[in-house]
Short mmCIF file of C-alpha atoms in Angstrom, two decimals:
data_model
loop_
_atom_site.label_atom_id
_atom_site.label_comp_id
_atom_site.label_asym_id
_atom_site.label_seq_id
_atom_site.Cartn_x
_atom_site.Cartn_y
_atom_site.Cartn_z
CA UNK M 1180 -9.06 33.02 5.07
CA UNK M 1181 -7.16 30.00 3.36
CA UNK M 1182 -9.36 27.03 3.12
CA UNK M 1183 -8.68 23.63 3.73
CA UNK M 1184 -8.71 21.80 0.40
CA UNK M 1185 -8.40 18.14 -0.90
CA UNK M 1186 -6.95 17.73 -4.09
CA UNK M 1187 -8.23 14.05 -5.24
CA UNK M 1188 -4.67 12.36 -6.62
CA UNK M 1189 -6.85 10.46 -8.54
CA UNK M 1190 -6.89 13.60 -11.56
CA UNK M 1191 -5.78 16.26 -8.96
CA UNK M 1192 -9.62 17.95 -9.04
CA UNK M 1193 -10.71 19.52 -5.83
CA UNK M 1194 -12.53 16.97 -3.60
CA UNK M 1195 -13.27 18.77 -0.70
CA UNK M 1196 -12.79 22.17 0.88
CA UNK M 1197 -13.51 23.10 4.21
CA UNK M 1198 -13.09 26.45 5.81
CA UNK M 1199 -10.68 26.61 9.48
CA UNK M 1200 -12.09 28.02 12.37
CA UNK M 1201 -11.37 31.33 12.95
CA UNK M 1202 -8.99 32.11 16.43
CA UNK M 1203 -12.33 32.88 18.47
CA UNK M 1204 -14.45 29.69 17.18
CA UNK M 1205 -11.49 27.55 17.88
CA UNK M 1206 -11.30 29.24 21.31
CA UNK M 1207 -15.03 28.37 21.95
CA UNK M 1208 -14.19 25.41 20.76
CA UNK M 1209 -11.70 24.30 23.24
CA UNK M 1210 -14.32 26.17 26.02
CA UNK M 1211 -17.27 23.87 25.42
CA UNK M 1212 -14.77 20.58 25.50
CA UNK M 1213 -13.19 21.73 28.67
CA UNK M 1214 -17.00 22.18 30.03
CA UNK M 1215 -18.22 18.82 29.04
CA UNK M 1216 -15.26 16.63 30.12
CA UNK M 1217 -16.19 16.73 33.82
CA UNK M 1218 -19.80 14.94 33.23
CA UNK M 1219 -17.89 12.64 30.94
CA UNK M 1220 -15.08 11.29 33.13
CA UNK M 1221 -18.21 11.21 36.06
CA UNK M 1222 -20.17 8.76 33.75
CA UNK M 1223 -19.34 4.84 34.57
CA UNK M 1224 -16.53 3.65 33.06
CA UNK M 1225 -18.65 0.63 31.58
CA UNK M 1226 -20.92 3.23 30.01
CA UNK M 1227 -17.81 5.27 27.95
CA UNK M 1228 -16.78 1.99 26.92
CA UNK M 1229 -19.90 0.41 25.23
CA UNK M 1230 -20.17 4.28 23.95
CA UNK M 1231 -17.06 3.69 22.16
CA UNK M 1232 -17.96 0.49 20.74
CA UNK M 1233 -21.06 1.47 19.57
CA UNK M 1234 -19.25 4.51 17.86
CA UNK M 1235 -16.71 2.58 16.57
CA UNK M 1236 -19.01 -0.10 15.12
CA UNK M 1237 -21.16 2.70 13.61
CA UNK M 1238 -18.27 3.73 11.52
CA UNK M 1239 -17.87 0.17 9.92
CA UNK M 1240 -21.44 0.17 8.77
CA UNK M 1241 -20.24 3.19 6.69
CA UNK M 1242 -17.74 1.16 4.73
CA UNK M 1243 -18.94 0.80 2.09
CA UNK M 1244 -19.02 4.80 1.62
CA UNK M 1245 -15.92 5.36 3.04
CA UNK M 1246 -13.77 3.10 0.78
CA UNK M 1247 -14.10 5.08 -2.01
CA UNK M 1248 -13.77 8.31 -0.09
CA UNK M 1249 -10.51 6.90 0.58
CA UNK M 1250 -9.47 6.17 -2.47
CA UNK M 1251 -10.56 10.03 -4.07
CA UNK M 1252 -8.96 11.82 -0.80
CA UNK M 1253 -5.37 10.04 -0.56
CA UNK M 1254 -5.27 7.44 -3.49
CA UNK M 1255 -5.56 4.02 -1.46
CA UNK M 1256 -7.11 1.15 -3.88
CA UNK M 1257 -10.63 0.49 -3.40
CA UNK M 1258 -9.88 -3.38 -3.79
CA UNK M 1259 -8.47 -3.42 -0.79
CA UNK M 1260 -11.39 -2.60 1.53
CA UNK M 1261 -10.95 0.45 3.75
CA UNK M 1262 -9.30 0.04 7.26
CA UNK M 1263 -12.37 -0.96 9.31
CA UNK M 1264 -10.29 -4.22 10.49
CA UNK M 1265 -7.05 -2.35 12.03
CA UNK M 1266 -9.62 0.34 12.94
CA UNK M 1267 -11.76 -2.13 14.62
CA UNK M 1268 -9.31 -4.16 16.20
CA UNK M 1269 -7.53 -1.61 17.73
CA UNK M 1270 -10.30 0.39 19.46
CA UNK M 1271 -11.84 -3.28 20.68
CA UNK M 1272 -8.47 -4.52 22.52
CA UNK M 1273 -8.11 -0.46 23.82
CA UNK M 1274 -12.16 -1.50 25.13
CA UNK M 1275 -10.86 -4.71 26.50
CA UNK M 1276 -8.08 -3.92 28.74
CA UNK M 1277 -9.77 -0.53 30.18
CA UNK M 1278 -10.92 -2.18 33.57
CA UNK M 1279 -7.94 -3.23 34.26
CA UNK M 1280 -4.82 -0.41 32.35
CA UNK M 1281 -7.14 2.01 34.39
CA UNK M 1282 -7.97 0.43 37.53
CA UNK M 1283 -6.89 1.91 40.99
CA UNK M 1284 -3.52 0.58 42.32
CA UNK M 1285 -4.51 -0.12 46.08
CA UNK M 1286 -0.97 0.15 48.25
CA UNK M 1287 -3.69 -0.12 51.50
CA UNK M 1288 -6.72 -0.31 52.87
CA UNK M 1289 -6.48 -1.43 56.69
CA UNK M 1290 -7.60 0.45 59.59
CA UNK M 1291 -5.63 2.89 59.70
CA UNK M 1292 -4.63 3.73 56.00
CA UNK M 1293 -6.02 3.80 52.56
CA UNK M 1294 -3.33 5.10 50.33
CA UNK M 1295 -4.20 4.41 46.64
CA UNK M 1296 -3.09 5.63 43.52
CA UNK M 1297 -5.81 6.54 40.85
CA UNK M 1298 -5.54 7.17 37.19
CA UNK M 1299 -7.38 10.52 36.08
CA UNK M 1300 -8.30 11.86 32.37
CA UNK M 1301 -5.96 15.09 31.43
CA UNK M 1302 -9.09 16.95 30.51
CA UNK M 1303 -8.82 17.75 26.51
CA UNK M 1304 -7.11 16.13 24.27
CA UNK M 1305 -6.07 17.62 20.88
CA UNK M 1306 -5.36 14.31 18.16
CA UNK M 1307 -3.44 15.36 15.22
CA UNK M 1308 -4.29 12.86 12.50
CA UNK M 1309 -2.31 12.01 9.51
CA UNK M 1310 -3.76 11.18 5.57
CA UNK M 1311 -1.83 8.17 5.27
CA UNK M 1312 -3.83 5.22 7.67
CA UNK M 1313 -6.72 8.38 8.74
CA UNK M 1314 -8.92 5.91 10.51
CA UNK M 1315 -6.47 4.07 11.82
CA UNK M 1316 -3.88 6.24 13.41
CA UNK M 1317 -6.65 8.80 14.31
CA UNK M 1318 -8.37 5.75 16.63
CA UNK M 1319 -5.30 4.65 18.39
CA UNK M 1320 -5.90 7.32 20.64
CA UNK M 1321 -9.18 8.60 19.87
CA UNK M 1322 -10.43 5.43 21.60
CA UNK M 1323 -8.39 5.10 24.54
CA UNK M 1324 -8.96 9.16 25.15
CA UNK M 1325 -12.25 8.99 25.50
CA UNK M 1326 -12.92 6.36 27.53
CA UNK M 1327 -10.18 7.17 29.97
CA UNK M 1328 -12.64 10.37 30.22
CA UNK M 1329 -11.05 12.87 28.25
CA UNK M 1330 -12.62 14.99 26.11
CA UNK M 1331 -11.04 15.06 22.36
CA UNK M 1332 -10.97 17.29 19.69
CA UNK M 1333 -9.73 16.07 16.17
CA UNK M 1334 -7.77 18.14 13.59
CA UNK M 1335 -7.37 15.90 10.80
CA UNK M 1336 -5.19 16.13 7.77
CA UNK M 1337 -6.35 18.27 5.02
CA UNK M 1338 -5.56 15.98 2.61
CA UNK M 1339 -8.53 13.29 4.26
CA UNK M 1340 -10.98 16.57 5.76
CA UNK M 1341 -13.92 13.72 5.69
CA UNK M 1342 -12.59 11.71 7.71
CA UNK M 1343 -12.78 13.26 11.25
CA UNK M 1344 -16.56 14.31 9.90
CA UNK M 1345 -17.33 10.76 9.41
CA UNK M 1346 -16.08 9.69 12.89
CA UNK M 1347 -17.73 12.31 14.67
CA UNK M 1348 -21.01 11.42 12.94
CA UNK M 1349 -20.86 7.55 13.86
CA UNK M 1350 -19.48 8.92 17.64
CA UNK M 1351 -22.44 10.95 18.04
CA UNK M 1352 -25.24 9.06 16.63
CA UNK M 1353 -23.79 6.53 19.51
CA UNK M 1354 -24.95 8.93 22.15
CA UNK M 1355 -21.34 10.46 22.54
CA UNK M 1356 -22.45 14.29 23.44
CA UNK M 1357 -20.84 16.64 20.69
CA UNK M 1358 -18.43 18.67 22.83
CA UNK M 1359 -16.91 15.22 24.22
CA UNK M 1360 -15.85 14.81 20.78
CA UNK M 1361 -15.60 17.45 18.54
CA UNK M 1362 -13.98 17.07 14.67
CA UNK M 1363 -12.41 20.81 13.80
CA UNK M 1364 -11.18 22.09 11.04
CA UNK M 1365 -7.70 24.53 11.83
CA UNK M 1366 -4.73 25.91 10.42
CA UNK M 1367 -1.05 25.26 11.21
CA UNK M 1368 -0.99 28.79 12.80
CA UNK M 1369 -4.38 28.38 15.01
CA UNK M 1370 -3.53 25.10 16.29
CA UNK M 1371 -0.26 26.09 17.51
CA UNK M 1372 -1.43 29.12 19.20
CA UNK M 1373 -4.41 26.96 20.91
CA UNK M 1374 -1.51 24.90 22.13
CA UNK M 1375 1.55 27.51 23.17
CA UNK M 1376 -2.20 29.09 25.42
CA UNK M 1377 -2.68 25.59 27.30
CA UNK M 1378 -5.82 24.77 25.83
CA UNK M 1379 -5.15 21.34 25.63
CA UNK M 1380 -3.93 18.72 28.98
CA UNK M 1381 -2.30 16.10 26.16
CA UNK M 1382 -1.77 16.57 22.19
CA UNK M 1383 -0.88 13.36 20.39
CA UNK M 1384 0.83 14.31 16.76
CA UNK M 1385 1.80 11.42 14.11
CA UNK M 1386 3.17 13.16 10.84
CA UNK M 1387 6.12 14.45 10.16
CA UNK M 1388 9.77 15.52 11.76
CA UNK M 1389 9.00 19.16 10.87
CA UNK M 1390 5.67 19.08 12.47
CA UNK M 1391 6.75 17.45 15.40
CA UNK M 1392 9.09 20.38 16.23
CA UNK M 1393 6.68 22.80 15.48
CA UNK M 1394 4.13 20.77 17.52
CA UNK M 1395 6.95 21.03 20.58
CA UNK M 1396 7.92 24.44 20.25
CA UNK M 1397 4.14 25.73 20.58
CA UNK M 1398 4.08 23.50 23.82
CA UNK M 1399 7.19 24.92 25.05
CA UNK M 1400 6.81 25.90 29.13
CA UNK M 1401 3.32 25.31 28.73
CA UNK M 1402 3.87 21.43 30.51
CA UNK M 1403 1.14 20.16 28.42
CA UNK M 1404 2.23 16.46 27.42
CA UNK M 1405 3.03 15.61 24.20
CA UNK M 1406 3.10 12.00 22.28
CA UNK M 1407 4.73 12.14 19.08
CA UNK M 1408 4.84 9.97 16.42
CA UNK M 1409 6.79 11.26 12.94
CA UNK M 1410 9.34 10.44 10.44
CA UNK M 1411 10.78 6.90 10.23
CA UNK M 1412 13.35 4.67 7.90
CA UNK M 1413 12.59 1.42 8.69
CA UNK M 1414 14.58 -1.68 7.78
CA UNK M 1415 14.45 -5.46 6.89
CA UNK M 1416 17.37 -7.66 7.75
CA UNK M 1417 17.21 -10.95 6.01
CA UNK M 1418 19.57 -13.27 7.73
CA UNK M 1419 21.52 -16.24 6.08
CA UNK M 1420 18.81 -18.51 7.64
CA UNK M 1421 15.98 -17.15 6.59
CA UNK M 1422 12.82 -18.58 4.43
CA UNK M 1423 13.96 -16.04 0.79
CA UNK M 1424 10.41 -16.52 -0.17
CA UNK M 1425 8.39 -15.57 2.89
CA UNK M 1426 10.79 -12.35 3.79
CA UNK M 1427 10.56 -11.29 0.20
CA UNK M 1428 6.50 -11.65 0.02
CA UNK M 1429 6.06 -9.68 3.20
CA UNK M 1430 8.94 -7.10 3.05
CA UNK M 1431 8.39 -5.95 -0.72
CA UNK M 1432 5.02 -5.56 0.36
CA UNK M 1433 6.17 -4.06 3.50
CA UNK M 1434 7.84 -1.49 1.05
CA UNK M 1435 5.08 -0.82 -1.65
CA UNK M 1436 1.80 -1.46 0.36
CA UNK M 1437 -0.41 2.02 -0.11
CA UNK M 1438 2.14 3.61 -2.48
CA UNK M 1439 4.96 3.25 0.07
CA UNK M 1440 2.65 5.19 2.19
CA UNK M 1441 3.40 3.72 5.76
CA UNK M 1442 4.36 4.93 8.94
CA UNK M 1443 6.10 1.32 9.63
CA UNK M 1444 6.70 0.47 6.01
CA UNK M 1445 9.97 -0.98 4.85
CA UNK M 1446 11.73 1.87 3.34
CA UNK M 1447 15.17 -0.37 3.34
CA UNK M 1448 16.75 -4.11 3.38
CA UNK M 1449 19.89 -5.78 4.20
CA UNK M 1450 20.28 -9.23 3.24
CA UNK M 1451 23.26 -11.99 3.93
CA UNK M 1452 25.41 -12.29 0.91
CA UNK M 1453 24.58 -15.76 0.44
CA UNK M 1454 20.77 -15.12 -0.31
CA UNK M 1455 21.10 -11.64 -1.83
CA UNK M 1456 20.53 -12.43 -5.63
CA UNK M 1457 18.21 -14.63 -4.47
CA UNK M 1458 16.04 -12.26 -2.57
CA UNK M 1459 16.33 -9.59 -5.21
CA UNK M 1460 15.17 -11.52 -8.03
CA UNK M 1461 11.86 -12.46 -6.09
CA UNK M 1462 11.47 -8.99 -5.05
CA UNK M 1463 11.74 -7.87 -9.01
CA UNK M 1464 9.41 -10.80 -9.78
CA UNK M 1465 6.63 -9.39 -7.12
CA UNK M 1466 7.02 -6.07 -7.98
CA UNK M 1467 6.21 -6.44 -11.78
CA UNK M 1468 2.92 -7.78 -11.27
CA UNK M 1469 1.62 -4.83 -9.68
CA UNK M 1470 -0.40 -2.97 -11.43
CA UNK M 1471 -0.55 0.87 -10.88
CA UNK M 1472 -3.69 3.12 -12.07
CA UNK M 1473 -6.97 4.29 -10.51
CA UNK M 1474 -7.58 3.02 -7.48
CA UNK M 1475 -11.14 3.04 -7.48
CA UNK M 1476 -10.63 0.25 -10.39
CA UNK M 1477 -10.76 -2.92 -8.92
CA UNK M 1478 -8.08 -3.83 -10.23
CA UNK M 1479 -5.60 -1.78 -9.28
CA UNK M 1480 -2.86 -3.07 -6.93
CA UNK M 1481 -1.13 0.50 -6.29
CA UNK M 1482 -2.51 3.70 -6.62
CA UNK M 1483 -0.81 7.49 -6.92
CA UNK M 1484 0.68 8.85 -4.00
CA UNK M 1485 -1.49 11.12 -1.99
CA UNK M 1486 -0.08 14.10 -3.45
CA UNK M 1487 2.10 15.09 -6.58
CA UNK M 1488 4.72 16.70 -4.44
CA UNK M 1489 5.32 13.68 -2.60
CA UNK M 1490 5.91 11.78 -5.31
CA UNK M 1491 8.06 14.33 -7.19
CA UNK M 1492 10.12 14.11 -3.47
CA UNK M 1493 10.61 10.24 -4.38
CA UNK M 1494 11.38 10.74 -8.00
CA UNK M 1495 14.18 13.13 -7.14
CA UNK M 1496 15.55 10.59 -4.53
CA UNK M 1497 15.17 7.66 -6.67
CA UNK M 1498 17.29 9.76 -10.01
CA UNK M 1499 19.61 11.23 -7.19
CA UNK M 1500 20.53 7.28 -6.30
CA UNK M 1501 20.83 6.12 -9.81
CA UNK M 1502 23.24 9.08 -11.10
CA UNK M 1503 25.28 7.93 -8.26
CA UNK M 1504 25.72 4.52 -9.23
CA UNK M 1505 22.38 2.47 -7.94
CA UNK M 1506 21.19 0.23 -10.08
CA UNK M 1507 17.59 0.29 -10.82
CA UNK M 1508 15.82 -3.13 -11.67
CA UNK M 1509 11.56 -2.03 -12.62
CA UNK M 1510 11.87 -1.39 -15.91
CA UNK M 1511 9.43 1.83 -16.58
CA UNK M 1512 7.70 0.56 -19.97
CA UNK M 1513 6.03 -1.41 -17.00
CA UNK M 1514 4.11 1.14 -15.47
CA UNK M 1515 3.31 3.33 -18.25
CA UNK M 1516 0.43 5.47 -16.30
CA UNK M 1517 4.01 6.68 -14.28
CA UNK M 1518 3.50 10.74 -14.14
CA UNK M 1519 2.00 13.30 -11.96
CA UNK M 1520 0.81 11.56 -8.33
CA UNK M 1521 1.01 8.08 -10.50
CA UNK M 1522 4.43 6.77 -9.07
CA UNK M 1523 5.40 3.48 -10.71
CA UNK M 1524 7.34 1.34 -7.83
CA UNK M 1525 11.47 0.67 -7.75
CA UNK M 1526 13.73 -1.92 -6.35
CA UNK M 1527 17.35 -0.31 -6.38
CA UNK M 1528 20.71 -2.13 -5.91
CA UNK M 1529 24.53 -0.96 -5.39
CA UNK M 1530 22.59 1.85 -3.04
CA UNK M 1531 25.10 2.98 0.04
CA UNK M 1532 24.37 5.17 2.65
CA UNK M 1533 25.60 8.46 1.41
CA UNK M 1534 22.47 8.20 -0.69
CA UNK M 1535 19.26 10.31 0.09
CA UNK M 1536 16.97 7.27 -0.40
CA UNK M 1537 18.73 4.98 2.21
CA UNK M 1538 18.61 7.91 4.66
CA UNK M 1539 15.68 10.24 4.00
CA UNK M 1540 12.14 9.39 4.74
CA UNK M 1541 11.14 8.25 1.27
CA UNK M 1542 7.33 7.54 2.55
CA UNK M 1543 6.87 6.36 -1.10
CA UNK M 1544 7.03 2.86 -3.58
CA UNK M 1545 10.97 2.28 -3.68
CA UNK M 1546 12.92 0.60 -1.23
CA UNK M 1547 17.07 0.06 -1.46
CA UNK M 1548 18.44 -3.42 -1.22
CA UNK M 1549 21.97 -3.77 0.34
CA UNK M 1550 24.16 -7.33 0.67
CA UNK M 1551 25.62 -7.37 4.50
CA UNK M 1552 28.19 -10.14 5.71
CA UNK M 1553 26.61 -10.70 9.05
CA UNK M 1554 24.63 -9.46 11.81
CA UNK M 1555 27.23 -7.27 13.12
CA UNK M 1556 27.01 -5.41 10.06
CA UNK M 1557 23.53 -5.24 9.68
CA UNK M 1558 22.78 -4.15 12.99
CA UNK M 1559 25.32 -1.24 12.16
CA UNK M 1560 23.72 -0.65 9.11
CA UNK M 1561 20.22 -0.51 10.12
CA UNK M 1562 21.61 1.91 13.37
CA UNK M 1563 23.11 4.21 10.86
CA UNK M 1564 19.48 6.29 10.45
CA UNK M 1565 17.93 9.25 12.40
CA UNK M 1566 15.22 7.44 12.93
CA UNK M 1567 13.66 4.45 15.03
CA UNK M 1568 10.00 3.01 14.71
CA UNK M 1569 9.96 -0.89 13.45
CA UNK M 1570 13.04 -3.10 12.47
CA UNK M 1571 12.01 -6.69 10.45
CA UNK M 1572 14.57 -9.49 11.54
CA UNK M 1573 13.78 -12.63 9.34
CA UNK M 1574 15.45 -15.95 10.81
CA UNK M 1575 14.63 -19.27 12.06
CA UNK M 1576 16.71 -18.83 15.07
CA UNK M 1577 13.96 -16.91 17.60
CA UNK M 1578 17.24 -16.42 20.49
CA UNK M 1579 19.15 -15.04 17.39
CA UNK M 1580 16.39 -12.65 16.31
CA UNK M 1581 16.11 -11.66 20.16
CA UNK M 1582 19.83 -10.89 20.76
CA UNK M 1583 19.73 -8.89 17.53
CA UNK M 1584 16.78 -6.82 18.18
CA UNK M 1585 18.53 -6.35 22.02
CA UNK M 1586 20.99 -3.52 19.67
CA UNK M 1587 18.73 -2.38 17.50
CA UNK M 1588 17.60 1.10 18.08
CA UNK M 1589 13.71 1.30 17.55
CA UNK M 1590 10.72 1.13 18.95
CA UNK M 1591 9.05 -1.98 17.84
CA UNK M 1592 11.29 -5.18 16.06
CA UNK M 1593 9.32 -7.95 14.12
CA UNK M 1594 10.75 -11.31 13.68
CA UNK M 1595 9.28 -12.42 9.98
CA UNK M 1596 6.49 -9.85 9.92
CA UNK M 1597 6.70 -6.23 9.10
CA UNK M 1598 4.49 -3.27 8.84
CA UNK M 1599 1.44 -4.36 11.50
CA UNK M 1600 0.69 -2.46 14.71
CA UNK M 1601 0.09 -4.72 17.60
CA UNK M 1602 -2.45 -2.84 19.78
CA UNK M 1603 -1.52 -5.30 22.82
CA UNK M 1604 2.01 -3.41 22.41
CA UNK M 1605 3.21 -0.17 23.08
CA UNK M 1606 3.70 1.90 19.56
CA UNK M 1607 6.22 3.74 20.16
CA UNK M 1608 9.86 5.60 19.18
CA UNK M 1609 13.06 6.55 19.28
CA UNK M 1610 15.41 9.26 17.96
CA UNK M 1611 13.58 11.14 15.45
CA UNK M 1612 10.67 9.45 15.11
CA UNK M 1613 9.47 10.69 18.93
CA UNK M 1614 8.31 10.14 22.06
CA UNK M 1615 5.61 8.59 24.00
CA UNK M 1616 3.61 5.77 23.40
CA UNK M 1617 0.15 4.53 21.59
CA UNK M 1618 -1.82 1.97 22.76
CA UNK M 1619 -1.23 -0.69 25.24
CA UNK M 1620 -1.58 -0.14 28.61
CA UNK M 1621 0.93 2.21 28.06
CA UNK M 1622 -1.15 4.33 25.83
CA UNK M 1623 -3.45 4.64 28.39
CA UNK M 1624 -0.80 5.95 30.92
CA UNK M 1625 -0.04 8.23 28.66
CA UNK M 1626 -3.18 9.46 28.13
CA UNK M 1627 -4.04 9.67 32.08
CA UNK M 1628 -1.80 11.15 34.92
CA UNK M 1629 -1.70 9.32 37.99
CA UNK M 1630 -2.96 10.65 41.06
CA UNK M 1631 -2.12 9.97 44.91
CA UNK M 1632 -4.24 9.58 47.95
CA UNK M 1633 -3.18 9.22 50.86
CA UNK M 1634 -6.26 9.18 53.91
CA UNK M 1635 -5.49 9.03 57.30
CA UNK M 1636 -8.37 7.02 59.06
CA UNK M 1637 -9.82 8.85 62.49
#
């Protein structure tokens, strides 16, 4: 059997290695989650919800452990602190709202009627986690799940295997019974044939394009549901208005934050003619003080990429660009620890759209800078991509940054922010990137079916 293993990209030793369940374990598995969830969804909604919180706070009083775990298993700097906030303030709102994104919608109660509609739990839930945010995007609907009273069972990336163990152990030690929420370790192969035998009433993927499909075809006739969030391309439009500074401070970091690592990050810009040079000299300028090397040093502002191959995928982008006439502006005597999952960052310049790193998922620490001549163009520009998750409009002109985001295709637009998940709003996307919808009352919609009564009083 192939194990699970977690190569640190810290000096690509083995971390971790845990061994998949086997087809029967996982099938046991799925048996003693589809047992428990009845008793679950039974107990008060009040209850499920402090559960929650207690589970979720649990995990934040293990952060000072888990920062460093982060930074051996997928590279993050340690300086930066973990994820506990997002985490956090995700799962709280998701708390917050549950009275009311779950309460019964009451058409009538009189006499002679009571026709309601009610929201019930799917049963299991299967969440799909990524390496990239594993806290983060694994609690978007994690939290919702279970306290709409589903039961949920976690396959977590193998590149972060400790992860999903550290949840369930804060979950549990919060009273949450251990088949309500179950962290398992499976292979591509098992998980797909768990799926494609309707062992699941929802599966929620983030990742990528490839595993999206693959997710899809193993639910094919089965009707389970499916939310799916994958690839993305996202861009920054910096209009002629805009403050240079502030959309240069938050985009570049938009672009480089994590090694480039984001779902949402700002893979590339547009910019009016007028404030182009401007805007790419500040970029340069914020880029060179980075400093890239271990990140459990302190002082290390960007750490390797999760994996060697992903950054050998961004190197061969980033030469592919240049050969073809981009100009590159980081000068690489800056970042001399560049090599192996090290991946010093890159601004490029006199990029077009025929190029692989304006149109492929990059996921990694360059972004491409083009000059546009006005909105028209920019909104072409950034609807010239397979995908569709965040857009960044910067402007002073809010009824400007509306009408623009109106013909944008994507799920989420910003107006002079980038790269921050909004758990009040549906995440969510379009073309490539998906389907369905995280969080929000919406998340919990998707993560419930709705249900009709209609009584007939004697």
């Amino acid at each position: 059997m192939t194990m699970i293993t977690c190569i640190s990209p810290i000096d690509g030793s083995v971390y971790a290695e845990r061994t998949p369940l086997g087809a029967s374990d996982a099938a046991a598995a799925v048996a003693r989650a589809k047992a428990a969830q009845a008793a679950w969804a039974a107990r008060p909604l009040a209850e499920r919800i402090a559960l929650v919180q207690d589970g979720v706070a649990r995990v934040g009083a293990m952060n000072d452990a888990i920062v460093p775990e982060l930074a051996h298993q997928m590279g993050r700097p340690v300086r930066y602190g973990g994820e506990f906030g997002g985490f956090n303030e995700r799962a709280s709102y998701m708390a917050d709202i549950a009275q009311d994104a779950l309460a019964d919608i009451v058409v009538e109660d009189s006499d002679k009627f009571r026709r309601v509609i009610k929201r019930v739990p799917h049963g299991v839930v299967l969440v799909v986690a990524p390496w990239n945010y594993p806290y983060m995007t694994a609690i978007n609907t994690v939290a919702p799940a279970l306290i709409a009273g589903n039961t949920v069972m976690l396959k977590h990336a193998s590149q972060t295997p400790l992860v999903g163990e550290r949840m369930a152990e804060a979950l549990h030690a919060a009273g949450i019974p251990q088949d309500v929420f179950q962290n398992v370790f499976l292979d591509h192969q098992t998980t797909s044939d768990l799926i494609a035998a309707k062992s699941f009433g929802f599966v929620n993927f983030t990742g990528s394009v490839g595993g999206g499909r693959a997710i899809e075809t193993a639910a094919a006739g089965t009707f389970t549901g499916v939310g799916l969030e994958l690839g993305g391309k996202d861009p920054g439009y910096v209009c002629d208005d805009a403050d240079v500074q502030a959309a240069a401070d938050t985009l570049i970091d938009g672009a480089m934050f994590n090694s480039g690592q984001c779902c949402c990050g700002i893979e590339r810009i547009y910019v009016a003619e007028a404030l182009f040079d401007d805007f790419v000299a500040k970029a340069v300028e914020i880029v060179k003080g980075y400093k890239l090397g271990n990140p459990l040093d302190p002082e290390t502002t960007i750490g390797p990429m999760a994996h060697v191959r992903f950054a050998d995928t961004v190197r061969e982008q980033t030469a592919e660009a240049i050969a073809a006439g981009a100009t590159a502006h980081i000068d690489p005597a800056d970042f001399p620890q560049d090599g192996g999952a090290y991946l010093m960052p890159q601004i490029l310049t006199n990029v077009t759209h025929d190029m692989r790193v304006m149109r492929e998922e990059s996921f990694g620490p360059v972004v491409g800078i083009m000059a546009v001549k006005d909105d028209a163009e920019a909104i072409r520009l950034m609807n010239d991509s397979d995908y569709g998750l965040t857009a960044s409009v910067w402007t002073q002109d809010a009824a400007r940054a509306e009408a623009i985001a109106d013909q944008i295709e994507t799920g989420t637009v910003f107006m002079n922010r980038a790269d921050y998940l909004d758990p009040a709003l549906c995440w969510t996307g379009c073309k490539d990137t998906g389907r369905g919808g995280g969080l929000s009352v919406i998340g919990y919609h998707n993560l419930t079916r709705p249900k009709s009564y209609h009584l007939k009083k004697a």
